[in-house]
């Protein structure tokens, strides 16, 4: 169905009319530096924005005790003091359509060296149709699209005729425990949409991700008698090489996977941080490397962890004199399986119709070799989850930017999808 009914046309017109306000909202949200451990200010802002609109509000802090027994739980290595989840719920006068979860994460990855940015990372400058700023694309624009799609429906004189939970979650960039907490709290729906920056394509599969650190021990000595010691930093290089061999094995396996075989090197080991040694003239006693490794969907995280452990223990056996203490592995975040969205769902068909009506071209599918929170709703709650949103560039890099035209398109597609999925009723008056 790629034609647009008159009621729907009014909704799309309202998306356009509300677009300046949507962008202003997004700029306010980008100004909150919601890196891990500092998600509270943006969540306060989002809470107020949803409360003002009359949603039923729920706000709580992610607590290890609540989620640790869930099979999708990831180990927690930082304080959750500011890890607030916000959910605003629309409850219709009468339910006629199907319910919906609109999910977005508000945590962002650190900006990196700020002197490498053209503008400060939390200053949402707009230039030539792009908004710059950490988190603008990944994925605060998606949060804005969810909220303003619903606003447009209301402004056109309607309310969705089914329950909608608008979720704003922390911890997507490190554990997935924010969306997991919404599941444990009991949020369910007939479909979910998560507007990650997918450039208007539907992401129908992703990889699982594990975070870990390896601490390698050496034997300190004065640099003048370096041969008497064991250099932990040199040893860490060798550990990394051993992990690179595992990475290549995993990519050989990926070349057989029906959804991942056409991607170049979909399984990536990233050495994200390294720390070691304490003095230029001392052979370092220890070195820690912090790693991220992915795996094909269908592989439990425990399988990948076992292979990492085997790799490290084989390395220790093969490398005599690598210090007297074997390397120590710690699981420091993501412990998450990948997902594959069941094809042919009504939710996907409804989105495809809405997308085609807005873009004039069919909805394309893609796989994403990165972590996505949709694994919670798809794997554990069996909710068809549509990862679909606007387009950006330099995600997790310097000068992250969001193409504003794609925000308009995504907001329209989401509004139309929601109208068709949930149904429309005349707006209730207070
Ligand atoms: Zn994201």
PDB file of N, CA, C and O in Angstrom, residues 376-429:
ATOM      1  N   UNK A 376      17.150  -7.665  22.524  1.00  0.00           N
ATOM      2  CA  UNK A 376      16.360  -7.956  23.726  1.00  0.00           C
ATOM      3  C   UNK A 376      14.931  -8.308  23.328  1.00  0.00           C
ATOM      4  O   UNK A 376      14.392  -9.356  23.706  1.00  0.00           O
ATOM      5  N   UNK A 377      14.310  -7.413  22.540  1.00  0.00           N
ATOM      6  CA  UNK A 377      12.900  -7.608  22.200  1.00  0.00           C
ATOM      7  C   UNK A 377      12.714  -8.773  21.231  1.00  0.00           C
ATOM      8  O   UNK A 377      11.708  -9.476  21.294  1.00  0.00           O
ATOM      9  N   UNK A 378      13.692  -8.984  20.344  1.00  0.00           N
ATOM     10  CA  UNK A 378      13.549 -10.072  19.359  1.00  0.00           C
ATOM     11  C   UNK A 378      13.847 -11.434  19.992  1.00  0.00           C
ATOM     12  O   UNK A 378      13.057 -12.372  19.872  1.00  0.00           O
ATOM     13  N   UNK A 379      14.981 -11.551  20.678  1.00  0.00           N
ATOM     14  CA  UNK A 379      15.393 -12.882  21.171  1.00  0.00           C
ATOM     15  C   UNK A 379      14.567 -13.339  22.363  1.00  0.00           C
ATOM     16  O   UNK A 379      14.218 -14.509  22.463  1.00  0.00           O
ATOM     17  N   UNK A 380      14.297 -12.427  23.283  1.00  0.00           N
ATOM     18  CA  UNK A 380      13.707 -12.861  24.559  1.00  0.00           C
ATOM     19  C   UNK A 380      12.197 -12.633  24.615  1.00  0.00           C
ATOM     20  O   UNK A 380      11.483 -13.421  25.212  1.00  0.00           O
ATOM     21  N   UNK A 381      11.727 -11.526  23.988  1.00  0.00           N
ATOM     22  CA  UNK A 381      10.307 -11.203  24.108  1.00  0.00           C
ATOM     23  C   UNK A 381       9.521 -11.516  22.832  1.00  0.00           C
ATOM     24  O   UNK A 381       8.297 -11.329  22.808  1.00  0.00           O
ATOM     25  N   UNK A 382      10.273 -11.973  21.799  1.00  0.00           N
ATOM     26  CA  UNK A 382       9.623 -12.407  20.548  1.00  0.00           C
ATOM     27  C   UNK A 382       8.751 -11.296  19.933  1.00  0.00           C
ATOM     28  O   UNK A 382       7.658 -11.556  19.404  1.00  0.00           O
ATOM     29  N   UNK A 383       9.223 -10.082  20.043  1.00  0.00           N
ATOM     30  CA  UNK A 383       8.509  -8.938  19.466  1.00  0.00           C
ATOM     31  C   UNK A 383       9.178  -8.574  18.147  1.00  0.00           C
ATOM     32  O   UNK A 383      10.393  -8.315  18.126  1.00  0.00           O
ATOM     33  N   UNK A 384       8.435  -8.564  17.025  1.00  0.00           N
ATOM     34  CA  UNK A 384       9.059  -8.109  15.784  1.00  0.00           C
ATOM     35  C   UNK A 384       9.552  -6.671  15.959  1.00  0.00           C
ATOM     36  O   UNK A 384       8.760  -5.785  16.286  1.00  0.00           O
ATOM     37  N   UNK A 385      10.828  -6.459  15.784  1.00  0.00           N
ATOM     38  CA  UNK A 385      11.441  -5.171  16.099  1.00  0.00           C
ATOM     39  C   UNK A 385      12.097  -4.607  14.851  1.00  0.00           C
ATOM     40  O   UNK A 385      12.915  -5.287  14.222  1.00  0.00           O
ATOM     41  N   UNK A 386      11.712  -3.385  14.521  1.00  0.00           N
ATOM     42  CA  UNK A 386      12.135  -2.763  13.269  1.00  0.00           C
ATOM     43  C   UNK A 386      13.220  -1.736  13.581  1.00  0.00           C
ATOM     44  O   UNK A 386      12.931  -0.677  14.146  1.00  0.00           O
ATOM     45  N   UNK A 387      14.441  -2.067  13.229  1.00  0.00           N
ATOM     46  CA  UNK A 387      15.550  -1.128  13.410  1.00  0.00           C
ATOM     47  C   UNK A 387      15.644  -0.338  12.112  1.00  0.00           C
ATOM     48  O   UNK A 387      16.068  -0.864  11.078  1.00  0.00           O
ATOM     49  N   UNK A 388      15.204   0.909  12.178  1.00  0.00           N
ATOM     50  CA  UNK A 388      14.967   1.688  10.957  1.00  0.00           C
ATOM     51  C   UNK A 388      14.991   3.161  11.334  1.00  0.00           C
ATOM     52  O   UNK A 388      14.240   3.580  12.214  1.00  0.00           O
ATOM     53  N   UNK A 389      15.846   3.936  10.704  1.00  0.00           N
ATOM     54  CA  UNK A 389      15.886   5.351  11.072  1.00  0.00           C
ATOM     55  C   UNK A 389      16.635   6.203  10.077  1.00  0.00           C
ATOM     56  O   UNK A 389      16.891   5.791   8.941  1.00  0.00           O
ATOM     57  N   UNK A 390      17.001   7.412  10.527  1.00  0.00           N
ATOM     58  CA  UNK A 390      17.620   8.398   9.627  1.00  0.00           C
ATOM     59  C   UNK A 390      19.063   8.042   9.280  1.00  0.00           C
ATOM     60  O   UNK A 390      19.544   6.962   9.617  1.00  0.00           O
ATOM     61  N   UNK A 391      19.724   8.960   8.597  1.00  0.00           N
ATOM     62  CA  UNK A 391      21.078   8.690   8.131  1.00  0.00           C
ATOM     63  C   UNK A 391      22.094   9.655   8.722  1.00  0.00           C
ATOM     64  O   UNK A 391      21.808  10.839   8.900  1.00  0.00           O
ATOM     65  N   UNK A 392      23.259   9.123   9.045  1.00  0.00           N
ATOM     66  CA  UNK A 392      24.328   9.967   9.587  1.00  0.00           C
ATOM     67  C   UNK A 392      25.667   9.546   9.040  1.00  0.00           C
ATOM     68  O   UNK A 392      25.756   8.657   8.186  1.00  0.00           O
ATOM     69  N   UNK A 393      26.702  10.224   9.509  1.00  0.00           N
ATOM     70  CA  UNK A 393      28.055   9.806   9.147  1.00  0.00           C
ATOM     71  C   UNK A 393      28.970  10.035  10.345  1.00  0.00           C
ATOM     72  O   UNK A 393      28.625  10.760  11.275  1.00  0.00           O
ATOM     73  N   UNK A 394      30.123   9.401  10.285  1.00  0.00           N
ATOM     74  CA  UNK A 394      31.125   9.500  11.360  1.00  0.00           C
ATOM     75  C   UNK A 394      30.569   9.074  12.726  1.00  0.00           C
ATOM     76  O   UNK A 394      30.870   9.678  13.749  1.00  0.00           O
ATOM     77  N   UNK A 395      29.768   8.022  12.710  1.00  0.00           N
ATOM     78  CA  UNK A 395      29.223   7.475  13.952  1.00  0.00           C
ATOM     79  C   UNK A 395      30.406   6.937  14.786  1.00  0.00           C
ATOM     80  O   UNK A 395      31.273   6.264  14.250  1.00  0.00           O
ATOM     81  N   UNK A 396      30.432   7.259  16.057  1.00  0.00           N
ATOM     82  CA  UNK A 396      31.522   6.879  16.988  1.00  0.00           C
ATOM     83  C   UNK A 396      32.861   7.519  16.577  1.00  0.00           C
ATOM     84  O   UNK A 396      33.909   7.074  17.033  1.00  0.00           O
ATOM     85  N   UNK A 397      32.817   8.530  15.712  1.00  0.00           N
ATOM     86  CA  UNK A 397      34.079   9.110  15.241  1.00  0.00           C
ATOM     87  C   UNK A 397      34.067  10.619  15.493  1.00  0.00           C
ATOM     88  O   UNK A 397      33.220  11.140  16.208  1.00  0.00           O
ATOM     89  N   UNK A 398      35.043  11.309  14.887  1.00  0.00           N
ATOM     90  CA  UNK A 398      35.134  12.765  15.013  1.00  0.00           C
ATOM     91  C   UNK A 398      34.106  13.385  14.055  1.00  0.00           C
ATOM     92  O   UNK A 398      33.912  12.901  12.945  1.00  0.00           O
ATOM     93  N   UNK A 399      33.502  14.507  14.460  1.00  0.00           N
ATOM     94  CA  UNK A 399      32.516  15.216  13.620  1.00  0.00           C
ATOM     95  C   UNK A 399      31.348  14.318  13.209  1.00  0.00           C
ATOM     96  O   UNK A 399      30.917  14.332  12.044  1.00  0.00           O
ATOM     97  N   UNK A 400      30.837  13.538  14.174  1.00  0.00           N
ATOM     98  CA  UNK A 400      29.575  12.816  13.913  1.00  0.00           C
ATOM     99  C   UNK A 400      28.543  13.814  13.388  1.00  0.00           C
ATOM    100  O   UNK A 400      28.440  14.936  13.892  1.00  0.00           O
ATOM    101  N   UNK A 401      27.794  13.399  12.379  1.00  0.00           N
ATOM    102  CA  UNK A 401      26.821  14.319  11.797  1.00  0.00           C
ATOM    103  C   UNK A 401      25.585  13.566  11.338  1.00  0.00           C
ATOM    104  O   UNK A 401      25.629  12.366  11.043  1.00  0.00           O
ATOM    105  N   UNK A 402      24.494  14.310  11.278  1.00  0.00           N
ATOM    106  CA  UNK A 402      23.169  13.774  10.982  1.00  0.00           C
ATOM    107  C   UNK A 402      22.603  14.539   9.795  1.00  0.00           C
ATOM    108  O   UNK A 402      22.611  15.775   9.789  1.00  0.00           O
ATOM    109  N   UNK A 403      22.099  13.820   8.809  1.00  0.00           N
ATOM    110  CA  UNK A 403      21.511  14.495   7.650  1.00  0.00           C
ATOM    111  C   UNK A 403      20.053  14.830   7.961  1.00  0.00           C
ATOM    112  O   UNK A 403      19.222  13.929   8.131  1.00  0.00           O
ATOM    113  N   UNK A 404      19.742  16.126   8.017  1.00  0.00           N
ATOM    114  CA  UNK A 404      18.423  16.548   8.517  1.00  0.00           C
ATOM    115  C   UNK A 404      17.282  16.100   7.614  1.00  0.00           C
ATOM    116  O   UNK A 404      16.197  15.757   8.091  1.00  0.00           O
ATOM    117  N   UNK A 405      17.529  16.079   6.316  1.00  0.00           N
ATOM    118  CA  UNK A 405      16.504  15.611   5.375  1.00  0.00           C
ATOM    119  C   UNK A 405      16.043  14.192   5.734  1.00  0.00           C
ATOM    120  O   UNK A 405      14.855  13.873   5.642  1.00  0.00           O
ATOM    121  N   UNK A 406      16.972  13.355   6.174  1.00  0.00           N
ATOM    122  CA  UNK A 406      16.610  11.972   6.505  1.00  0.00           C
ATOM    123  C   UNK A 406      15.824  11.894   7.813  1.00  0.00           C
ATOM    124  O   UNK A 406      15.111  10.922   8.046  1.00  0.00           O
ATOM    125  N   UNK A 407      15.988  12.911   8.669  1.00  0.00           N
ATOM    126  CA  UNK A 407      15.207  12.945   9.913  1.00  0.00           C
ATOM    127  C   UNK A 407      13.739  13.220   9.573  1.00  0.00           C
ATOM    128  O   UNK A 407      12.829  12.589  10.128  1.00  0.00           O
ATOM    129  N   UNK A 408      13.538  14.152   8.656  1.00  0.00           N
ATOM    130  CA  UNK A 408      12.168  14.444   8.187  1.00  0.00           C
ATOM    131  C   UNK A 408      11.548  13.162   7.590  1.00  0.00           C
ATOM    132  O   UNK A 408      10.409  12.797   7.909  1.00  0.00           O
ATOM    133  N   UNK A 409      12.302  12.491   6.742  1.00  0.00           N
ATOM    134  CA  UNK A 409      11.781  11.273   6.093  1.00  0.00           C
ATOM    135  C   UNK A 409      11.477  10.187   7.122  1.00  0.00           C
ATOM    136  O   UNK A 409      10.426   9.532   7.066  1.00  0.00           O
ATOM    137  N   UNK A 410      12.405   9.993   8.056  1.00  0.00           N
ATOM    138  CA  UNK A 410      12.204   8.943   9.062  1.00  0.00           C
ATOM    139  C   UNK A 410      11.008   9.278   9.947  1.00  0.00           C
ATOM    140  O   UNK A 410      10.213   8.401  10.297  1.00  0.00           O
ATOM    141  N   UNK A 411      10.869  10.548  10.311  1.00  0.00           N
ATOM    142  CA  UNK A 411       9.738  10.943  11.165  1.00  0.00           C
ATOM    143  C   UNK A 411       8.418  10.685  10.426  1.00  0.00           C
ATOM    144  O   UNK A 411       7.447  10.182  11.011  1.00  0.00           O
ATOM    145  N   UNK A 412       8.400  10.997   9.144  1.00  0.00           N
ATOM    146  CA  UNK A 412       7.185  10.731   8.354  1.00  0.00           C
ATOM    147  C   UNK A 412       6.907   9.227   8.265  1.00  0.00           C
ATOM    148  O   UNK A 412       5.762   8.784   8.448  1.00  0.00           O
ATOM    149  N   UNK A 413       7.934   8.459   7.962  1.00  0.00           N
ATOM    150  CA  UNK A 413       7.729   7.000   7.849  1.00  0.00           C
ATOM    151  C   UNK A 413       7.226   6.421   9.163  1.00  0.00           C
ATOM    152  O   UNK A 413       6.341   5.559   9.172  1.00  0.00           O
ATOM    153  N   UNK A 414       7.809   6.891  10.262  1.00  0.00           N
ATOM    154  CA  UNK A 414       7.418   6.359  11.580  1.00  0.00           C
ATOM    155  C   UNK A 414       5.988   6.793  11.910  1.00  0.00           C
ATOM    156  O   UNK A 414       5.192   6.003  12.443  1.00  0.00           O
ATOM    157  N   UNK A 415       5.652   8.038  11.581  1.00  0.00           N
ATOM    158  CA  UNK A 415       4.280   8.520  11.835  1.00  0.00           C
ATOM    159  C   UNK A 415       3.263   7.684  11.038  1.00  0.00           C
ATOM    160  O   UNK A 415       2.230   7.253  11.576  1.00  0.00           O
ATOM    161  N   UNK A 416       3.584   7.449   9.783  1.00  0.00           N
ATOM    162  CA  UNK A 416       2.665   6.696   8.924  1.00  0.00           C
ATOM    163  C   UNK A 416       2.578   5.232   9.370  1.00  0.00           C
ATOM    164  O   UNK A 416       1.487   4.640   9.434  1.00  0.00           O
ATOM    165  N   UNK A 417       3.747   4.666   9.695  1.00  0.00           N
ATOM    166  CA  UNK A 417       3.767   3.296  10.220  1.00  0.00           C
ATOM    167  C   UNK A 417       2.892   3.206  11.470  1.00  0.00           C
ATOM    168  O   UNK A 417       2.067   2.290  11.614  1.00  0.00           O
ATOM    169  N   UNK A 418       3.067   4.153  12.384  1.00  0.00           N
ATOM    170  CA  UNK A 418       2.332   4.126  13.661  1.00  0.00           C
ATOM    171  C   UNK A 418       0.825   4.262  13.420  1.00  0.00           C
ATOM    172  O   UNK A 418       0.022   3.540  14.031  1.00  0.00           O
ATOM    173  N   UNK A 419       0.465   5.179  12.510  1.00  0.00           N
ATOM    174  CA  UNK A 419      -0.963   5.378  12.206  1.00  0.00           C
ATOM    175  C   UNK A 419      -1.573   4.077  11.682  1.00  0.00           C
ATOM    176  O   UNK A 419      -2.697   3.718  12.048  1.00  0.00           O
ATOM    177  N   UNK A 420      -0.818   3.377  10.850  1.00  0.00           N
ATOM    178  CA  UNK A 420      -1.364   2.148  10.248  1.00  0.00           C
ATOM    179  C   UNK A 420      -1.299   0.959  11.210  1.00  0.00           C
ATOM    180  O   UNK A 420      -2.157   0.084  11.189  1.00  0.00           O
ATOM    181  N   UNK A 421      -0.250   0.917  12.006  1.00  0.00           N
ATOM    182  CA  UNK A 421      -0.079  -0.219  12.930  1.00  0.00           C
ATOM    183  C   UNK A 421      -1.047  -0.123  14.104  1.00  0.00           C
ATOM    184  O   UNK A 421      -1.693  -1.108  14.479  1.00  0.00           O
ATOM    185  N   UNK A 422      -1.120   1.055  14.679  1.00  0.00           N
ATOM    186  CA  UNK A 422      -1.934   1.229  15.887  1.00  0.00           C
ATOM    187  C   UNK A 422      -3.378   1.602  15.555  1.00  0.00           C
ATOM    188  O   UNK A 422      -4.262   1.461  16.388  1.00  0.00           O
ATOM    189  N   UNK A 423      -3.602   2.124  14.348  1.00  0.00           N
ATOM    190  CA  UNK A 423      -4.906   2.667  14.002  1.00  0.00           C
ATOM    191  C   UNK A 423      -5.062   4.078  14.560  1.00  0.00           C
ATOM    192  O   UNK A 423      -4.260   4.519  15.384  1.00  0.00           O
ATOM    193  N   UNK A 424      -6.089   4.778  14.070  1.00  0.00           N
ATOM    194  CA  UNK A 424      -6.293   6.159  14.493  1.00  0.00           C
ATOM    195  C   UNK A 424      -7.683   6.303  15.097  1.00  0.00           C
ATOM    196  O   UNK A 424      -8.630   5.651  14.660  1.00  0.00           O
ATOM    197  N   UNK A 425      -7.780   7.162  16.093  1.00  0.00           N
ATOM    198  CA  UNK A 425      -9.077   7.535  16.652  1.00  0.00           C
ATOM    199  C   UNK A 425      -9.072   9.043  16.809  1.00  0.00           C
ATOM    200  O   UNK A 425      -7.997   9.643  16.938  1.00  0.00           O
ATOM    201  N   UNK A 426     -10.254   9.668  16.792  1.00  0.00           N
ATOM    202  CA  UNK A 426     -10.268  11.116  17.021  1.00  0.00           C
ATOM    203  C   UNK A 426      -9.604  11.420  18.365  1.00  0.00           C
ATOM    204  O   UNK A 426      -9.751  10.653  19.322  1.00  0.00           O
ATOM    205  N   UNK A 427      -8.874  12.498  18.406  1.00  0.00           N
ATOM    206  CA  UNK A 427      -8.109  12.834  19.608  1.00  0.00           C
ATOM    207  C   UNK A 427      -9.046  13.007  20.796  1.00  0.00           C
ATOM    208  O   UNK A 427     -10.061  13.696  20.692  1.00  0.00           O
ATOM    209  N   UNK A 428      -8.693  12.411  21.924  1.00  0.00           N
ATOM    210  CA  UNK A 428      -9.515  12.609  23.116  1.00  0.00           C
ATOM    211  C   UNK A 428      -9.309  14.027  23.618  1.00  0.00           C
ATOM    212  O   UNK A 428      -8.201  14.567  23.535  1.00  0.00           O
ATOM    213  N   UNK A 429     -10.322  14.608  24.126  1.00  0.00           N
ATOM    214  CA  UNK A 429     -10.179  15.951  24.682  1.00  0.00           C
ATOM    215  C   UNK A 429     -10.234  15.844  26.198  1.00  0.00           C
ATOM    216  O   UNK A 429     -10.928  14.980  26.740  1.00  0.00           O
TER     217      UNK A 429
END
